[in-house]
CSV table of C-alpha atoms in Angstrom, one decimal:
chain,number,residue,atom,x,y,z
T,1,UNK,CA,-0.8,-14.8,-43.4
T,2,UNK,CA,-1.6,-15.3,-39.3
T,3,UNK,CA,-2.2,-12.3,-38.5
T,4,UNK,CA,-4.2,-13.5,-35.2
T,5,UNK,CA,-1.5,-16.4,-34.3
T,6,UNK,CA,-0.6,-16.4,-30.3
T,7,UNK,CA,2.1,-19.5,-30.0
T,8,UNK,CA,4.7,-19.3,-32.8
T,9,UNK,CA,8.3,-21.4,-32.5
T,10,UNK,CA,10.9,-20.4,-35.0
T,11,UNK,CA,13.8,-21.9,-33.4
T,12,UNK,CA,16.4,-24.0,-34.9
T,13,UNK,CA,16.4,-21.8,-38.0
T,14,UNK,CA,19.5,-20.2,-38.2
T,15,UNK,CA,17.8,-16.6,-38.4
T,16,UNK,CA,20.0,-13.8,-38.9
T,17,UNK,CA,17.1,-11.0,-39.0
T,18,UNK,CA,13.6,-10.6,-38.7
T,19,UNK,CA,11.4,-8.2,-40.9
T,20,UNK,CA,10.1,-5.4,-39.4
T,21,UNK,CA,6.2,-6.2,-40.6
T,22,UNK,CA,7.1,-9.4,-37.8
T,23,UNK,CA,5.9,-7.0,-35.3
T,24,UNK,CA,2.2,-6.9,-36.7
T,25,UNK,CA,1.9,-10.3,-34.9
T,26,UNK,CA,-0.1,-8.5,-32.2
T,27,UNK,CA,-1.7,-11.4,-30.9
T,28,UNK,CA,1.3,-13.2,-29.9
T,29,UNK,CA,1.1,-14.8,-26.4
T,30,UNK,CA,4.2,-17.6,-26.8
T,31,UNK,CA,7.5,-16.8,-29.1
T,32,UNK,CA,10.4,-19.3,-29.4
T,33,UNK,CA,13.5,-17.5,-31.3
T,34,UNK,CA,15.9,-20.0,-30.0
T,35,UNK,CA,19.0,-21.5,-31.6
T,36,UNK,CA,19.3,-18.8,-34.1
T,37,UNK,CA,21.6,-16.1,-35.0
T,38,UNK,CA,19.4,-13.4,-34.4
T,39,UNK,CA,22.2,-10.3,-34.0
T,40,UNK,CA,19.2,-7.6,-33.1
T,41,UNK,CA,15.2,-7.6,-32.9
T,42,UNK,CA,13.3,-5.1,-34.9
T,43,UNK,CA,13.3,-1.4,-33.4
T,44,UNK,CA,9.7,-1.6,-33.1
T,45,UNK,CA,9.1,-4.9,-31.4
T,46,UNK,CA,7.5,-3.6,-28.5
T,47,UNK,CA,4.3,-3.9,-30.1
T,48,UNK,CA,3.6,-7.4,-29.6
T,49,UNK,CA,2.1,-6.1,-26.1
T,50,UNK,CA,0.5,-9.5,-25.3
T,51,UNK,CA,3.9,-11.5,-25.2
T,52,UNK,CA,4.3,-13.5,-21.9
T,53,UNK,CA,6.9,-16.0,-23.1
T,54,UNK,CA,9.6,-15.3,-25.0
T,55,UNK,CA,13.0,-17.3,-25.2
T,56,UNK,CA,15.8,-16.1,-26.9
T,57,UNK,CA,18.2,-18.9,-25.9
T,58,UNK,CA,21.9,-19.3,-28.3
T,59,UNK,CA,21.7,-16.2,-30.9
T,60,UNK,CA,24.2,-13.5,-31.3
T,61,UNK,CA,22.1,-10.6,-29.3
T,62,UNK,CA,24.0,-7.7,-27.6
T,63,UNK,CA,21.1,-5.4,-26.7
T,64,UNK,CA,17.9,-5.3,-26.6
T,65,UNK,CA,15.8,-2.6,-28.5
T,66,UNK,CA,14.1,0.2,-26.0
T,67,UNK,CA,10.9,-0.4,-27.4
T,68,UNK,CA,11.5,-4.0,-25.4
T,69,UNK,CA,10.8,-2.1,-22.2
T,70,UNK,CA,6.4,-1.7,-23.5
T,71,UNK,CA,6.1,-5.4,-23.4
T,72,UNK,CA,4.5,-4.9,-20.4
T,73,UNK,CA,3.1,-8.4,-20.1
T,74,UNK,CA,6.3,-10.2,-20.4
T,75,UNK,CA,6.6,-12.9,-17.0
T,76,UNK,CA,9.0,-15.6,-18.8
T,77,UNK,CA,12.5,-14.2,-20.4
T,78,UNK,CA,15.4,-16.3,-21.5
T,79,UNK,CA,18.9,-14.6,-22.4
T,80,UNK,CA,21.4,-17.1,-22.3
T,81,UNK,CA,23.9,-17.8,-24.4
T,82,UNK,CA,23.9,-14.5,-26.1
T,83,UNK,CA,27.0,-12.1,-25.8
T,84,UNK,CA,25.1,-9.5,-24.1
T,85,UNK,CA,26.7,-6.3,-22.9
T,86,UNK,CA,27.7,-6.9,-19.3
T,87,UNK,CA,25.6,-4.4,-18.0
T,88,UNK,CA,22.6,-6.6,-18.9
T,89,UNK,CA,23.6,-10.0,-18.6
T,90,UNK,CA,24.0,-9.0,-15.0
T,91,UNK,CA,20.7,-7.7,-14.9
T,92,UNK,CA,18.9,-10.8,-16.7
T,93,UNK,CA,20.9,-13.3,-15.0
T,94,UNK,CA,21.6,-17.2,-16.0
T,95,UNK,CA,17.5,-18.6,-16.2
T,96,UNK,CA,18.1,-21.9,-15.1
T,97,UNK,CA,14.7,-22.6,-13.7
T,98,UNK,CA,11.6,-21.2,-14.1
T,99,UNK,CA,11.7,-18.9,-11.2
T,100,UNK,CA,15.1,-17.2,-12.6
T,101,UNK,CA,13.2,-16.9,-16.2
T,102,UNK,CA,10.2,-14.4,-14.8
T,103,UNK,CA,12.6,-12.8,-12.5
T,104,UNK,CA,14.4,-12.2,-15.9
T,105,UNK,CA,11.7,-11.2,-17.6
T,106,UNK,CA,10.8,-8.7,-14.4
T,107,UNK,CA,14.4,-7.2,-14.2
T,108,UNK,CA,15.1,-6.6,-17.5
T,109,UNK,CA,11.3,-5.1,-18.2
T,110,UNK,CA,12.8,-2.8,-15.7
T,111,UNK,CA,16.0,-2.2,-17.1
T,112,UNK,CA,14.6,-1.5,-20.5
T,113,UNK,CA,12.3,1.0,-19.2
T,114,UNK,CA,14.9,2.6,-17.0
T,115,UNK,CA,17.3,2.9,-20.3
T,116,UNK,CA,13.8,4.2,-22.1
T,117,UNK,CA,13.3,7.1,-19.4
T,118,UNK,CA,16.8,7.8,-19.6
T,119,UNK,CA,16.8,8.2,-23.5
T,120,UNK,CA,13.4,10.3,-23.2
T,121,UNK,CA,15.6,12.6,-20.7
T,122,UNK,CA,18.2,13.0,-23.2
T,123,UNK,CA,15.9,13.5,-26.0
T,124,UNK,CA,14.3,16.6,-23.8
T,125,UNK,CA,17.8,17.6,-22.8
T,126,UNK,CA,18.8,17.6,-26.2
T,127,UNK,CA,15.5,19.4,-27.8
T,128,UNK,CA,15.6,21.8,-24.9
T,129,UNK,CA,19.4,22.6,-25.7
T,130,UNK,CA,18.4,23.2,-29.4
T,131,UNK,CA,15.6,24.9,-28.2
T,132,UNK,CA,18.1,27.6,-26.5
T,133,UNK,CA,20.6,27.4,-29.0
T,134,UNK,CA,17.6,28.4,-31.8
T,135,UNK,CA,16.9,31.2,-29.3
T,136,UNK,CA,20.4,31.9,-28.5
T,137,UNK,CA,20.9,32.1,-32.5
T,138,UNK,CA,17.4,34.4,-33.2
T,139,UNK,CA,19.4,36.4,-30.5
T,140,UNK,CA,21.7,36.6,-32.4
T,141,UNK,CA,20.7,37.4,-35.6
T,142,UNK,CA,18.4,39.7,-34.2
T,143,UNK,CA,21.3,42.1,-32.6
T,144,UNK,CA,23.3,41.6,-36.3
T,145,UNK,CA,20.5,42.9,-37.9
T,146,UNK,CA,19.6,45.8,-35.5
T,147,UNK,CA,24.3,46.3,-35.6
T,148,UNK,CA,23.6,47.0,-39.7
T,149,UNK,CA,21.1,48.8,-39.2
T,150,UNK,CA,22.8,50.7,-37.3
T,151,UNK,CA,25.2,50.8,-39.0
T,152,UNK,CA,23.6,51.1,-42.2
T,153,UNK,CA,21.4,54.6,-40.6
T,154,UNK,CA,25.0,56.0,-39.5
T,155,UNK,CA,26.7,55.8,-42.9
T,156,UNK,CA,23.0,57.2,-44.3
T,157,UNK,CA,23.7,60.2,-41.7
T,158,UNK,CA,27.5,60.3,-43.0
T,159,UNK,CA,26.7,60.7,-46.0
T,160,UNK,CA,24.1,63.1,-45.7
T,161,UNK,CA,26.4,65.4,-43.4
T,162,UNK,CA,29.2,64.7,-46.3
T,163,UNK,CA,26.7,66.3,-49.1
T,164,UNK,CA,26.0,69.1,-47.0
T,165,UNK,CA,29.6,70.2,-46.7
T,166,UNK,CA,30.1,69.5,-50.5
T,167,UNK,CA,27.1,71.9,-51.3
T,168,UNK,CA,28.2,74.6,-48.6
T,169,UNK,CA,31.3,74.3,-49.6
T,170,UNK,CA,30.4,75.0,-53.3
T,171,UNK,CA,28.3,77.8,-52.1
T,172,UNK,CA,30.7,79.5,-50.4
T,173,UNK,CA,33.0,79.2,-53.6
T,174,UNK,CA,30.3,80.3,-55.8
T,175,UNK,CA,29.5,83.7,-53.1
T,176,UNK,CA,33.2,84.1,-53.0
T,177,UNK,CA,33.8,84.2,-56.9
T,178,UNK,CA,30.8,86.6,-57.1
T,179,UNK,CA,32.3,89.0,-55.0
T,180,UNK,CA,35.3,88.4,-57.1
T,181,UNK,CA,33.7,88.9,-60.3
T,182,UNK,CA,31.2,92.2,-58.9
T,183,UNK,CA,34.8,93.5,-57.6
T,184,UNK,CA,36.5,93.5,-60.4
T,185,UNK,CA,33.6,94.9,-62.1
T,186,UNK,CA,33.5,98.2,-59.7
T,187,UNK,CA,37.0,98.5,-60.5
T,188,UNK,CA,36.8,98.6,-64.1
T,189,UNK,CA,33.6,101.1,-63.7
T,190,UNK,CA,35.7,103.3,-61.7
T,191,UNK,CA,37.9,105.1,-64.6
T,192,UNK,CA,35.4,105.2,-67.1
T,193,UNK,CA,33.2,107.1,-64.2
T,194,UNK,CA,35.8,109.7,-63.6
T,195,UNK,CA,36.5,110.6,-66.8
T,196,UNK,CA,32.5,111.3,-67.4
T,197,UNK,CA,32.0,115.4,-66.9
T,198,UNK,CA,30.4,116.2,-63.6
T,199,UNK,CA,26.8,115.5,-64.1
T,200,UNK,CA,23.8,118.5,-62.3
T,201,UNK,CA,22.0,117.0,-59.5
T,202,UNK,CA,18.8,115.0,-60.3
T,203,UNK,CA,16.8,116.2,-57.9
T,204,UNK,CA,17.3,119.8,-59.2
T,205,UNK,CA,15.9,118.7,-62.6
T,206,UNK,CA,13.4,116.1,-60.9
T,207,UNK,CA,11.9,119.5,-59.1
T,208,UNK,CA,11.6,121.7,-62.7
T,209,UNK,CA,9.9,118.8,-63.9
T,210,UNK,CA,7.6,118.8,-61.4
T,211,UNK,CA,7.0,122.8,-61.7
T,212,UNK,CA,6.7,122.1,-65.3
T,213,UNK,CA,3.9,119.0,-64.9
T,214,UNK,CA,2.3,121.5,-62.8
T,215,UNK,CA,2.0,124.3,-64.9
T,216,UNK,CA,0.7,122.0,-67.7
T,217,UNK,CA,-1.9,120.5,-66.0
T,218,UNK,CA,-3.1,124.1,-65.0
T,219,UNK,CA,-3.0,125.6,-68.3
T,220,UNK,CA,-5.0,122.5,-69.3
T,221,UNK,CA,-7.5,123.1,-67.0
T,222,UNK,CA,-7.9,126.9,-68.1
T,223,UNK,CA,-8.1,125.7,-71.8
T,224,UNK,CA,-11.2,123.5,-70.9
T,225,UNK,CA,-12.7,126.1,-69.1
T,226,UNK,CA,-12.2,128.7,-72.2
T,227,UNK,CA,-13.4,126.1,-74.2
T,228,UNK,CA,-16.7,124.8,-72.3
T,229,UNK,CA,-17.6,128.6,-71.6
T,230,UNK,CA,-16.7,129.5,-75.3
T,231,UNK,CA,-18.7,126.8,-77.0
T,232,UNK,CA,-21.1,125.3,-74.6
T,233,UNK,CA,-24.1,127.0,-73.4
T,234,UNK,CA,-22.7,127.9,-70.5
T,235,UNK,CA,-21.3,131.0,-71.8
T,236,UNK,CA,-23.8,133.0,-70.4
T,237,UNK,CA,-23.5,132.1,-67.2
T,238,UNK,CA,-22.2,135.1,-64.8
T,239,UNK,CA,-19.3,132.9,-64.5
T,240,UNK,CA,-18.3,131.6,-68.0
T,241,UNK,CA,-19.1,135.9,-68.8
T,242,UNK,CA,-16.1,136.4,-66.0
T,243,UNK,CA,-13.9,133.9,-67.4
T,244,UNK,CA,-14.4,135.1,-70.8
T,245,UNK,CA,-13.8,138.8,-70.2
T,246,UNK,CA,-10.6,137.6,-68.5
T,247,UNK,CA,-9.5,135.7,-70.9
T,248,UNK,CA,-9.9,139.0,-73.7
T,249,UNK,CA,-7.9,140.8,-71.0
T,250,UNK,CA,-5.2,138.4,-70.6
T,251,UNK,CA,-5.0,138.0,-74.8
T,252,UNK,CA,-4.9,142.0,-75.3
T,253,UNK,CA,-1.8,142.3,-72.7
T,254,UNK,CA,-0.2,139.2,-74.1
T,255,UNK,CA,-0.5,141.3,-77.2
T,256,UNK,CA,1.2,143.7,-75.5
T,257,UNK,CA,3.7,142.0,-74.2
T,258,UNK,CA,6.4,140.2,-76.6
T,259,UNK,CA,9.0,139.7,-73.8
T,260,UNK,CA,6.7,137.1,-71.6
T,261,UNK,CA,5.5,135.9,-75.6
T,262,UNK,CA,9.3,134.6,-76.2
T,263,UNK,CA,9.4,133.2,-72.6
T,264,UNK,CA,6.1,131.3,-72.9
T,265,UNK,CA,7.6,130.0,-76.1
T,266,UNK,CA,11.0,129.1,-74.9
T,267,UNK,CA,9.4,127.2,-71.9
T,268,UNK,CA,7.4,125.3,-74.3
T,269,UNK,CA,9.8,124.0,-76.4
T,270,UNK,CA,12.0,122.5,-73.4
């Protein structure tokens, strides 16, 4: 409800705490917190930045909070009878007079901030060690992945290479039992073969064939030629007359000649 209050005396109210919206007292110049049983101040009370006097006389303080060390405009400090860790009742001192109280305020200012630096050290150390271990681990996890990887490409390979022997292997037993099978085959053809009478070369009988084809196709060419010069108009030609009077000749000694008759008819009924 002050918000803007500078002088504020609390003392002699058996105070175990203070709430941490205490701090928004900005405007503070003069705080008495004696005779109390104040066991800590708030974390945050370094932001009452315009404190100058502050006496703390008879509570149950042991240290200070390290936001203590911003109240940079702190000249009057009063510690005593507080059990304070030794470390800083030596540095505050007893404040018996005014001259020990600002040299209290002075030395511990320092303190605080010396413990502040310290702690801002350790909090680099610290983030810089998680830092490297976050690396360290990304390192790590890194060379696991590119191990199964690895892994996982040579078991690929493996089982590629295993496939290919199965399916040689299968083709060299299927080759195998078809040599088998086409053996076994030429030796059951063999008896029948040789029982078979001996059969006349087939290139004899290819050749009479031929001979035969031949002998067609030219008597077929002199039946068109009878015929075209026998009923065409070109049987007056000099050389359908030729072909004609050859052709009477040929028929009268045919008549002739029964012997070549039954040959010419043998021939044509193979």
């Amino acid at each position: 409800a002050l918000p803007k209050a500078t002088v504020l005396d609390l003392s002699c109210n058996n105070l175990i705490s203070l709430p941490s919206d205490f701090c928004s007292l900005m405007h503070l110049v003069k705080l008495d917190l004696s005779k109390n049983r104040l066991q800590q101040l708030p974390l945050d009370f370094g932001r009452l930045v315009n404190l100058q006097h502050l006496d703390l006389l008879n509570n149950r303080l042991v240290t200070l909070p390290v936001s203590f060390a911003q109240l940079k405009n702190l000249k009057w400090l009063d510690l005593k009878d507080n059990p304070l860790d030794p470390v800083l009742a030596k540095v505050a001192g007893d404040c018996l007079d005014e001259k020990q109280c600002k040299q209290a305020a002075v030395k511990v200012l320092q303190h605080m901030k010396a413990i502040q630096s310290e702690q801002d050290r350790q909090r680099q150390r610290k983030l810089q060690a998680e830092r490297e271990m976050e690396k360290k681990r990304e390192a790590e996890q890194r060379a696991k992945e590119a191990q199964e990887r690895e892994l996982r490409k040579r078991e690929k390979a493996e089982e590629k290479e295993r496939r290919r022997r199965e399916y040689d292997a299968q083709k060299a037993a299927k080759q195998e039992m078809e040599k088998k099978t086409k053996k076994e085959n030429v030796q059951t053809r063999k008896p029948a073969s040789s029982s078979r009478p001996p059969q006349p070369p087939r290139h004899k009988h290819s050749w009479s064939r031929s001979v035969l084809r031949v002998l067609l196709f030219v008597l077929l060419c002199i039946l068109c030629t009878l015929a075209a010069c026998k009923l065409t108009e070109l049987q007056h030609q000099p050389l359908c007359i030729s072909v004609n009077t050859l052709y009477e000749d040929v028929v009268a000694a045919l008549q002739n000649h029964k012997t070549l008759q039954n040959m010419l008819q043998q021939n044509s009924q193979q």
